[in-house]
Coordinates of C-alpha atoms and ligand atoms in Angstrom, one line a residue:
M929 CA -11.5 -11.4 39.3
Q930 CA -11.3 -11.8 35.5
T931 CA -8.0 -10.9 33.9
F932 CA -7.6 -8.4 31.2
A933 CA -6.9 -11.1 28.6
S934 CA -9.8 -13.3 29.7
R935 CA -12.2 -10.3 29.3
L936 CA -10.9 -9.7 25.9
T937 CA -11.2 -13.3 25.0
D938 CA -14.9 -13.5 26.3
A939 CA -15.7 -10.5 24.2
L940 CA -13.9 -11.3 21.0
G941 CA -13.1 -15.0 21.0
P942 CA -9.8 -16.9 21.2
Q943 CA -9.2 -16.6 17.4
V944 CA -8.7 -12.8 17.9
V945 CA -7.0 -12.6 21.3
H946 CA -3.5 -13.8 22.1
S947 CA -2.0 -13.9 25.7
E948 CA 0.5 -16.7 25.8
P949 CA 4.1 -15.4 26.1
E950 CA 5.3 -17.3 23.1
D951 CA 2.5 -15.7 21.0
L952 CA 3.2 -12.3 22.4
A953 CA 7.0 -12.4 21.7
V954 CA 6.4 -11.4 18.1
Y955 CA 4.9 -8.0 19.3
A956 CA 7.8 -7.2 21.6
F957 CA 10.0 -5.4 19.1
D958 CA 10.1 -3.4 15.9
A959 CA 13.0 -2.7 13.5
Y960 CA 14.6 -0.5 16.3
S961 CA 14.1 -3.4 18.7
Q962 CA 13.1 -3.0 22.2
D963 CA 11.9 -6.4 23.7
R964 CA 8.9 -5.5 25.8
L965 CA 6.0 -7.9 26.0
P966 CA 2.4 -6.7 26.0
S967 CA -0.1 -8.3 28.4
A968 CA -2.3 -9.3 25.4
A969 CA -2.6 -8.8 21.6
I970 CA -5.5 -8.8 19.3
V971 CA -5.7 -9.4 15.6
P972 CA -9.1 -8.0 14.8
S973 CA -11.1 -8.2 11.5
D974 CA -12.8 -4.8 11.8
A975 CA -13.1 -1.5 13.6
R976 CA -16.0 -2.8 15.8
E977 CA -13.8 -5.4 17.3
I978 CA -11.1 -2.7 18.0
G979 CA -13.8 -0.5 19.6
I980 CA -14.7 -3.3 22.0
A981 CA -11.1 -3.9 22.9
V982 CA -10.4 -0.3 23.5
R983 CA -13.3 0.0 25.9
I984 CA -12.1 -3.0 27.8
A985 CA -8.5 -1.7 27.9
R986 CA -9.8 1.6 29.2
E987 CA -11.8 0.0 31.9
C988 CA -8.8 -2.1 32.9
D989 CA -6.4 0.9 32.7
E990 CA -4.3 -0.9 30.1
P991 CA -2.5 1.1 27.4
V992 CA -3.2 0.3 23.7
V993 CA -0.5 0.2 21.0
P994 CA -1.5 0.0 17.3
R995 CA 0.9 -2.1 15.2
G996 CA 1.3 -2.4 11.4
A997 CA 4.2 -4.5 10.1
G998 CA 6.7 -3.6 12.9
T999 CA 9.2 -2.0 10.5
G1000 CA 9.3 1.2 12.4
L1001 CA 12.8 2.4 13.3
C1002 CA 12.1 4.2 16.6
G1003 CA 10.2 1.7 18.8
G1004 CA 6.8 3.3 18.0
A1005 CA 4.9 0.0 17.8
V1006 CA 6.6 -1.6 20.9
P1007 CA 4.5 -1.6 24.1
S1008 CA 6.4 0.4 26.7
R1009 CA 4.5 -0.9 29.7
G1010 CA 2.5 -4.0 28.9
G1011 CA -1.0 -3.4 27.8
L1012 CA -2.6 -4.3 24.5
V1013 CA -1.1 -4.5 21.1
V1014 CA -3.7 -4.2 18.3
S1015 CA -2.1 -5.8 15.2
L1016 CA -3.9 -4.6 12.0
A1017 CA -2.4 -7.5 10.0
R1018 CA -5.8 -9.1 9.2
M1019 CA -7.3 -5.8 8.0
N1020 CA -5.5 -5.7 4.7
R1021 CA -8.1 -5.2 1.9
I1022 CA -8.7 -2.5 -0.6
V1023 CA -12.2 -1.7 0.3
E1024 CA -13.1 0.5 -2.6
L1025 CA -11.2 1.6 -5.7
D1026 CA -12.5 4.7 -7.5
V1027 CA -10.4 4.8 -10.7
R1028 CA -12.1 7.8 -12.2
N1029 CA -11.6 10.0 -9.2
R1030 CA -8.2 8.4 -8.5
R1031 CA -8.8 7.4 -5.0
A1032 CA -9.0 4.3 -2.8
R1033 CA -10.4 3.3 0.5
V1034 CA -8.0 0.9 2.1
Q1035 CA -7.6 -1.0 5.4
P1036 CA -4.6 -0.1 7.5
G1037 CA -2.9 -3.5 7.3
L1038 CA -2.6 -3.3 3.5
V1039 CA 1.1 -3.5 2.6
N1040 CA 2.1 -0.3 0.8
L1041 CA 3.4 -2.0 -2.4
D1042 CA 0.4 -4.3 -2.7
L1043 CA -1.7 -1.2 -3.3
S1044 CA 0.4 0.0 -6.2
N1045 CA 0.7 -3.5 -7.6
A1046 CA -3.1 -4.0 -7.5
I1047 CA -3.9 -0.8 -9.3
A1048 CA -1.1 -0.7 -11.9
Q1049 CA -3.5 -2.3 -14.5
H1050 CA -5.5 1.0 -14.4
G1051 CA -2.4 3.2 -15.1
I1052 CA -2.4 4.6 -11.5
F1053 CA -0.2 4.2 -8.5
Y1054 CA 0.2 5.3 -4.8
A1055 CA 3.1 7.7 -4.6
P1056 CA 4.6 7.4 -1.0
D1057 CA 7.2 4.7 -1.3
P1058 CA 9.2 4.0 1.8
S1059 CA 12.1 1.7 1.1
S1060 CA 10.3 -0.7 3.4
Q1061 CA 7.2 -0.7 1.0
K1062 CA 7.4 -4.4 0.3
T1063 CA 6.5 -5.0 4.1
S1064 CA 5.3 -1.8 5.8
T1065 CA 1.6 -1.1 5.9
I1066 CA -0.6 1.9 5.0
G1067 CA -1.6 2.2 8.7
G1068 CA 2.0 2.3 9.8
N1069 CA 2.8 4.8 7.0
V1070 CA 0.0 7.0 8.1
G1071 CA 1.2 6.6 11.7
T1072 CA 4.7 7.8 10.9
N1073 CA 3.8 10.1 7.9
A1074 CA 6.2 7.9 6.0
G1075 CA 8.4 9.4 3.2
G1076 CA 10.5 7.6 0.6
P1077 CA 12.7 8.3 -2.4
H1078 CA 9.9 9.6 -4.6
C1079 CA 8.5 12.0 -1.9
L1080 CA 11.0 14.6 -3.1
S1081 CA 8.5 15.6 -5.9
Y1082 CA 5.3 13.8 -4.8
G1083 CA 5.2 14.7 -1.1
T1084 CA 5.0 12.5 1.9
T1085 CA 2.1 10.3 3.2
T1086 CA 0.2 13.4 4.6
N1087 CA 0.0 14.8 1.0
H1088 CA -1.9 11.7 -0.1
V1089 CA -4.3 10.9 2.7
L1090 CA -7.8 12.4 2.0
G1091 CA -9.7 11.0 4.9
I1092 CA -9.4 8.6 7.8
E1093 CA -11.6 6.3 9.8
Y1094 CA -10.3 5.7 13.3
V1095 CA -11.3 4.3 16.7
D1096 CA -11.1 6.9 19.4
A1097 CA -10.2 6.7 23.1
D1098 CA -13.9 5.9 23.9
G1099 CA -13.9 3.0 21.5
E1100 CA -16.1 4.9 19.1
I1101 CA -15.6 4.9 15.3
Q1102 CA -14.9 8.4 13.9
H1103 CA -14.3 9.8 10.4
T1104 CA -12.3 12.8 9.1
S1105 CA -12.0 14.1 5.5
I1106 CA -9.9 16.9 4.1
D1107 CA -13.1 18.1 2.4
D1108 CA -14.5 18.9 5.9
P1109 CA -14.6 22.6 6.7
G1110 CA -12.8 23.7 9.8
Y1111 CA -9.7 22.2 11.3
D1112 CA -7.7 19.6 9.3
L1113 CA -8.1 16.7 11.6
T1114 CA -6.9 14.3 8.9
G1115 CA -3.6 16.2 8.9
V1116 CA -3.4 16.0 12.7
L1117 CA -3.8 12.3 12.7
V1118 CA -1.2 11.6 10.0
G1119 CA 2.2 11.3 11.8
S1120 CA 0.6 11.0 15.3
E1121 CA 2.4 7.5 15.8
G1122 CA -0.7 5.8 17.3
T1123 CA -1.0 8.3 20.1
L1124 CA -4.4 9.8 19.1
G1125 CA -6.4 6.9 17.8
I1126 CA -6.3 3.7 15.8
V1127 CA -6.6 4.2 12.1
T1128 CA -9.0 1.6 10.7
E1129 CA -9.4 2.9 7.2
A1130 CA -7.7 5.5 5.0
T1131 CA -8.9 7.1 1.8
V1132 CA -5.8 7.8 -0.3
R1133 CA -5.0 9.8 -3.4
L1134 CA -3.8 7.9 -6.4
L1135 CA -1.7 9.4 -9.2
K1136 CA -1.5 8.6 -13.0
L1137 CA 1.6 6.7 -14.0
P1138 CA 3.9 8.9 -15.9
E1139 CA 4.4 8.5 -19.7
E1140 CA 8.1 7.8 -19.2
V1141 CA 10.4 7.1 -16.3
R1142 CA 14.1 7.5 -16.7
V1143 CA 16.6 6.3 -14.1
C1144 CA 20.2 7.6 -14.3
V1145 CA 23.3 6.9 -12.3
A1146 CA 26.1 9.4 -11.9
A1147 CA 29.5 8.5 -10.3
F1148 CA 31.4 11.0 -8.1
G1149 CA 34.8 11.0 -6.5
D1150 CA 33.3 11.6 -3.0
V1151 CA 30.0 12.0 -1.2
E1152 CA 30.7 15.8 -0.8
S1153 CA 30.8 16.5 -4.5
A1154 CA 27.7 14.3 -5.1
S1155 CA 25.9 16.5 -2.4
E1156 CA 27.1 19.7 -4.1
A1157 CA 25.5 18.4 -7.3
V1158 CA 22.2 17.8 -5.5
S1159 CA 22.2 21.3 -4.1
A1160 CA 22.9 22.7 -7.5
I1161 CA 20.1 20.7 -9.1
I1162 CA 17.5 21.9 -6.7
G1163 CA 19.0 25.4 -6.7
A1164 CA 18.4 25.5 -10.5
G1165 CA 14.7 25.1 -9.8
I1166 CA 14.6 21.5 -11.1
V1167 CA 12.8 18.8 -9.0
P1168 CA 13.4 15.3 -10.4
T1169 CA 11.1 12.5 -8.9
A1170 CA 14.1 11.2 -6.9
L1171 CA 17.6 12.2 -6.0
E1172 CA 19.4 9.6 -3.9
I1173 CA 23.0 9.2 -2.8
M1174 CA 24.9 6.1 -1.7
D1175 CA 28.5 6.4 -0.6
A1176 CA 31.2 3.9 -1.5
L1177 CA 30.7 1.6 1.5
I1178 CA 26.9 1.2 0.7
T1179 CA 27.5 0.9 -3.0
H1180 CA 30.0 -2.0 -2.5
A1181 CA 27.5 -3.7 -0.2
V1182 CA 24.6 -3.4 -2.6
E1183 CA 26.6 -4.4 -5.6
A1184 CA 27.9 -7.5 -3.9
H1185 CA 24.3 -8.5 -3.0
F1186 CA 22.2 -7.2 -6.0
H1187 CA 24.6 -6.9 -9.0
A1188 CA 22.5 -4.0 -10.2
G1189 CA 25.2 -2.2 -12.2
Y1190 CA 26.2 0.6 -9.9
P1191 CA 29.9 1.9 -10.5
E1192 CA 31.9 0.1 -7.8
N1193 CA 35.0 2.3 -8.0
A1194 CA 33.1 5.5 -7.3
G1195 CA 33.4 7.5 -4.0
A1196 CA 29.6 8.0 -4.2
V1197 CA 26.8 7.5 -6.6
L1198 CA 23.8 9.7 -7.4
L1199 CA 20.6 8.0 -8.4
V1200 CA 18.4 10.3 -10.3
E1201 CA 14.9 9.6 -11.6
I1202 CA 13.1 11.8 -14.0
A1203 CA 9.4 11.2 -15.0
G1204 CA 6.9 12.9 -17.3
A1205 CA 6.2 13.3 -20.9
H1206 CA 8.8 11.9 -23.3
E1207 CA 10.2 15.3 -24.5
D1208 CA 10.3 16.7 -20.9
V1209 CA 12.2 13.7 -19.7
A1210 CA 14.8 13.9 -22.5
A1211 CA 15.3 17.6 -21.9
G1212 CA 15.4 17.1 -18.1
E1213 CA 18.1 14.4 -18.4
A1214 CA 20.3 16.7 -20.5
T1215 CA 20.1 19.5 -18.1
L1216 CA 20.7 17.3 -15.0
A1217 CA 23.6 15.6 -16.6
A1218 CA 25.2 18.9 -17.4
I1219 CA 24.8 20.1 -13.8
A1220 CA 26.2 16.9 -12.5
R1221 CA 29.3 17.1 -14.7
E1222 CA 29.8 20.8 -13.7
H1223 CA 29.9 19.5 -10.1
G1224 CA 32.5 16.7 -10.7
A1225 CA 30.4 13.8 -12.0
L1226 CA 32.9 11.2 -13.4
S1227 CA 30.3 9.4 -15.4
W1228 CA 26.5 9.6 -16.1
R1229 CA 24.4 6.9 -17.7
A1230 CA 20.7 6.1 -18.1
A1231 CA 19.2 2.7 -17.4
R1232 CA 18.4 1.0 -20.8
D1233 CA 15.1 -0.7 -19.9
Q1234 CA 12.5 -1.5 -17.2
A1235 CA 14.5 -4.5 -15.9
E1236 CA 17.6 -2.3 -15.3
R1237 CA 15.5 0.5 -13.7
D1238 CA 13.9 -2.1 -11.4
A1239 CA 17.3 -3.6 -10.5
L1240 CA 18.8 -0.1 -9.6
W1241 CA 15.8 0.6 -7.4
A1242 CA 15.7 -2.8 -5.8
A1243 CA 19.4 -2.4 -4.8
R1244 CA 18.8 1.2 -3.5
K1245 CA 15.8 0.1 -1.5
G1246 CA 17.5 -3.0 -0.2
A1247 CA 20.6 -1.1 0.9
A1248 CA 19.9 -1.5 4.6
G1249 CA 19.6 -5.4 4.2
A1250 CA 22.7 -5.5 2.2
I1251 CA 24.7 -4.2 5.2
G1252 CA 24.2 -7.7 6.7
R1253 CA 27.2 -8.7 4.5
I1254 CA 29.5 -6.3 6.4
A1255 CA 28.5 -6.6 10.1
P1256 CA 25.9 -8.2 12.3
N1257 CA 24.2 -5.0 13.3
Y1258 CA 23.6 -1.5 12.1
Y1259 CA 22.0 1.6 13.6
I1260 CA 20.3 3.9 11.1
Q1261 CA 20.0 7.5 12.1
D1262 CA 17.4 9.7 10.5
A1263 CA 17.8 13.4 10.5
C1264 CA 17.7 16.4 8.2
V1265 CA 19.8 19.4 7.3
P1266 CA 19.1 22.2 4.7
R1267 CA 20.3 20.8 1.3
T1268 CA 23.0 23.4 1.0
R1269 CA 24.6 22.0 4.2
L1270 CA 24.8 18.4 2.8
P1271 CA 28.6 18.5 2.0
E1272 CA 29.3 20.0 5.5
I1273 CA 27.2 17.4 7.4
M1274 CA 28.7 14.5 5.3
H1275 CA 32.2 15.8 6.5
A1276 CA 31.0 16.1 10.1
I1277 CA 29.4 12.5 10.1
D1278 CA 32.7 11.1 8.8
G1279 CA 34.6 12.8 11.6
I1280 CA 32.1 11.6 14.3
A1281 CA 32.3 8.0 13.1
R1282 CA 36.1 8.2 13.1
D1283 CA 36.2 9.6 16.6
H1284 CA 34.1 6.6 17.8
R1285 CA 36.0 4.1 15.7
L1286 CA 32.8 3.0 13.8
P1287 CA 32.5 2.3 10.1
V1288 CA 29.7 4.4 8.7
G1289 CA 27.8 4.1 5.4
N1290 CA 25.5 6.8 3.9
V1291 CA 22.5 6.1 1.9
F1292 CA 20.0 9.0 1.8
H1293 CA 17.2 11.0 0.3
A1294 CA 19.6 13.7 -0.7
G1295 CA 17.1 15.9 -2.6
D1296 CA 15.2 16.3 0.8
G1297 CA 18.4 16.8 2.9
N1298 CA 17.2 13.7 4.7
L1299 CA 20.2 11.8 6.0
H1300 CA 20.4 8.1 7.0
P1301 CA 23.9 7.4 8.2
L1302 CA 24.2 3.7 9.1
L1303 CA 26.6 3.1 12.0
I1304 CA 27.9 -0.4 11.7
F1305 CA 28.6 -2.4 14.8
D1306 CA 28.4 -5.7 16.7
R1307 CA 25.9 -5.6 19.6
R1308 CA 27.9 -8.3 21.4
D1309 CA 30.6 -5.6 22.0
A1310 CA 29.5 -3.2 24.8
R1311 CA 32.1 -0.6 23.7
Q1312 CA 30.7 -0.5 20.2
V1313 CA 27.1 -0.3 21.5
Q1314 CA 28.0 2.8 23.6
A1315 CA 29.9 4.3 20.7
V1316 CA 26.8 4.0 18.5
V1317 CA 24.6 5.7 21.1
D1318 CA 27.1 8.5 21.5
A1319 CA 27.8 8.9 17.7
G1320 CA 24.1 8.9 16.9
T1321 CA 23.5 11.7 19.4
E1322 CA 26.4 13.7 18.2
I1323 CA 25.1 13.4 14.6
L1324 CA 21.7 14.7 15.7
H1325 CA 23.4 17.7 17.5
A1326 CA 25.4 18.4 14.4
C1327 CA 22.3 18.4 12.2
I1328 CA 20.5 20.8 14.6
A1329 CA 23.5 23.1 14.7
M1330 CA 23.3 23.3 10.8
G1331 CA 19.6 24.4 11.0
G1332 CA 18.3 20.8 10.6
T1333 CA 16.1 18.6 12.7
I1334 CA 16.0 15.3 14.5
S1335 CA 13.8 13.2 12.2
G1336 CA 13.0 13.3 8.5
E1337 CA 10.6 10.5 8.2
H1338 CA 11.1 7.6 10.7
G1339 CA 9.3 9.5 13.5
I1340 CA 10.1 10.0 17.2
G1341 CA 8.6 7.0 18.9
Y1342 CA 10.3 5.8 22.0
E1343 CA 13.9 6.2 20.8
K1344 CA 13.9 10.0 20.1
R1345 CA 11.4 11.2 22.7
E1346 CA 14.0 12.8 24.9
T1347 CA 15.6 14.7 21.9
L1348 CA 12.2 16.3 20.9
S1349 CA 13.1 19.1 23.4
L1350 CA 16.3 19.9 21.4
V1351 CA 14.0 21.3 18.6
F1352 CA 10.9 22.4 20.5
S1353 CA 10.4 24.8 23.4
G1354 CA 8.4 23.9 26.5
D1355 CA 5.6 26.0 25.1
D1356 CA 5.6 24.1 21.8
L1357 CA 5.6 20.8 23.6
A1358 CA 2.8 21.9 25.9
A1359 CA 0.7 23.0 22.8
M1360 CA 1.2 19.5 21.3
G1361 CA 0.4 17.9 24.6
N1362 CA -3.0 19.9 24.6
V1363 CA -3.8 18.4 21.2
R1364 CA -3.2 14.9 22.6
E1365 CA -5.3 15.8 25.6
V1366 CA -8.3 16.6 23.4
F1367 CA -8.1 13.2 21.6
D1368 CA -7.0 11.0 24.5
P1369 CA -7.3 12.6 27.9
A1370 CA -6.5 9.3 29.7
R1371 CA -3.3 8.8 27.6
L1372 CA -4.5 5.3 26.7
F1373 CA -2.9 5.3 23.2
N1374 CA 0.8 4.5 22.9
P1375 CA 2.1 6.2 26.1
D1376 CA 5.8 7.0 26.5
K1377 CA 6.0 7.8 22.8
I1378 CA 6.9 11.1 21.1
F1379 CA 6.7 13.3 24.2
P1380 CA 9.8 13.6 26.5
S1381 CA 9.5 12.1 29.9
G1382 CA 8.6 14.6 32.7
A1383 CA 12.2 15.1 33.6
T1384 CA 13.1 16.9 30.4
C1385 CA 9.7 18.4 29.7
G1386 CA 8.3 20.2 32.7
E1387 CA 5.1 21.4 31.1
V1388 CA 3.8 18.2 29.3
K1389 CA 1.8 15.9 31.5
R1390 CA 2.3 12.2 30.9
Ligands
FAD794 C1 14.8 -1.4 5.7 C2 13.9 -0.3 6.1 C3 13.7 0.8 5.3 C4 12.9 1.9 5.7 N1 12.7 2.9 4.8 C5 11.9 4.0 5.1 C6 11.7 5.1 4.2 O1 12.2 5.1 3.1 N2 10.8 6.0 4.6 C7 10.2 6.0 5.8 O2 9.4 6.9 6.1 N3 10.4 4.9 6.6 C8 11.2 3.9 6.4 N4 11.4 2.9 7.2 C9 10.7 2.9 8.5 C10 9.3 2.2 8.5 O3 9.2 1.3 7.5 C11 8.2 3.2 8.4 O4 8.1 4.1 9.6 C12 6.8 2.6 8.2 O5 5.9 3.7 8.0 C13 6.3 1.8 9.4 O6 5.2 1.0 8.9 P1 4.7 -0.3 9.7 O7 3.5 -0.9 9.0 O8 5.9 -1.2 9.8 O9 4.3 0.3 11.1 P2 4.8 -0.1 12.6 O10 6.3 -0.1 12.7 O11 4.1 -1.3 13.0 O12 4.2 1.2 13.4 C14 4.8 2.5 13.2 C15 4.0 3.5 14.0 O13 2.7 3.7 13.5 C16 1.7 3.4 14.5 N5 0.7 2.7 13.8 C17 0.8 1.5 13.1 N6 -0.5 1.2 12.6 C18 -1.4 2.2 13.0 C19 -2.8 2.3 12.9 N7 -3.5 1.5 12.2 N8 -3.3 3.4 13.5 C20 -2.5 4.3 14.2 N9 -1.2 4.1 14.4 C21 -0.6 3.0 13.8 C22 2.5 2.5 15.5 O14 1.8 2.6 16.8 C23 3.9 3.1 15.5 O15 3.9 4.2 16.3 C24 12.2 1.9 6.9 C25 12.3 0.7 7.7 C26 13.2 -0.3 7.4 C27 13.3 -1.5 8.3

C-alpha cells in the first residue's frame, strides 16, 4: 500500500513534499518548542496544491497543521500527532496593492514587516506590528490574531483583515469578506489558530502614515509607579499610539545589547509614542509628560530624530532576544489584567518569582494591560524547569483573580489548552466546539490545539 508521503509526492512532486526525518526536524518546534515530528511536510506554491494535499490527508486520516514562520509562543504550529505540516513559506507575495482604497491582497507567507517596507513609498503602512514582525508572517498573524505595541490605538490583526481566502476541510477554496451580509466569517477565522482552515490569502487594510511620530522615554523609580502613570494616561481619555514598559532587568539587557539610550539607572522605563498632525503631537506630549511627572516620572525626553526613534523601537522589540545575555533560556508568559490592576499584578509577579527563586523581567504592552513576564532559567536544571511551570501557572491564576485573562495576543495553542477552562464554562467551550464542528467535523485541522483535552472539558468532543 502507498504511504501518505508517497501519495503526496505523486500528486505534488518531490520539490513540494518532504518526508525525510532530517528535512522534517525543522517543523518539529516553534518558539515555545515542542519537538514533535510530522509524517510529512509540504511547501506549496498555491491554494490548489494545498487543496490536493488536504484531500489526501483526509483520505489517509492524517491531521493537517498550517505553519507560518514558527515564531508562535504556544506550540500552535507544532504537529501534536504526526500528520502533515503545510509551510506557507513559498507563498509570500503581495498579490495586489490598491493604494487609492488603501488595501492589499497578500499571500500568507509574506513577512509582516516586508509588507510595510514595500508600501512605505506610497505613504501607507500595515498597522499590526508584533515584536516578531521581522520574521512572523501575515498568515501566522491572522492565525493568532497577533497584537503588538501599536495595537493600543490601531487595534489587533482582526481590525485590519477585510477578507480571507482559505482552504477548507474538503480541500475546497473558499472566500470571506467583511462586506458580506450575514455572519462575520472573516472575524471567526482570525485567531482560529489553524483549526478551521488554511488561510491562503488575506485582504488587509492599510493606513496613511502619520504626519509626525514622536517617541518619548520616561524613567521611573519602579515598575509600579510606571504602571500607575499608564492607568492615569488612559484614565484621562488619552490614547497614544504605544505605551510600553520595561523594568530594570530588561532595560539593562537591551541597553547592553542595543545601546539605544534608555536610562540604565531607572527602576522602569515607559516608552510612549504619539502620532498625528504636528500640533496635536506637540500638545499630546506636553499633556502626557505632565501626567507622567505627577505619577513619579524622574525624567522625560523625546527622541531627536528618526534614527533615535528607530533605535528605541529596535531595542524594545528585540528585548526577548537580549535576554540571551543573562541566561540560556526564558519562558515568556502572556496574560492580561485590567489596566487599573497593573501595579498590583506587578507586585504579585515579583512575589511569585521570588517564591520560586527565579529572576523575572517585565516588558509589556502596558496600555493594553497585556503582561509579558519573562521567567529566566536554565533548562538543564530540572528544579528550575519545574519552578517556571509552577510560577507561570500562578501568574495566570493571579491575573484571573484580578479580572484578567490567560492570553493577550500569543494565543492558546497546545501550551494553554488546559487553562482555557479557567476562563470559560463548559457551555462556552461547547459553543466554541460547535463552531469548529461546522468548519471541520473530522477535526482534521490542528487537533489538540485551543480546546482542553476531554478530561477537563466534558462537553467538547475532540
Ligand atoms: C521574540 C518574539 C516576539 C513576539 N512578539 C509578539 C507580539 O508583540 N505580539 C504578538 O501577537 N505575538 C508576538 N509573538 C508571537 C508570534 O510571533 C505571533 O503569534 C505570530 O503571529 C506568529 O506568526 P508565525 O508566522 O510565526 O506563525 P506560526 O508560529 O507558524 O503559527 C502560529 C499559529 O497560526 C497558525 N497558522 C499559521 N499560518 C496559518 C495559515 N496560513 N492559515 C491558518 N493558520 C495558520 C498555526 O497553525 C499556529 O496555530 C512574538 C514571538 C517572538 C518569538
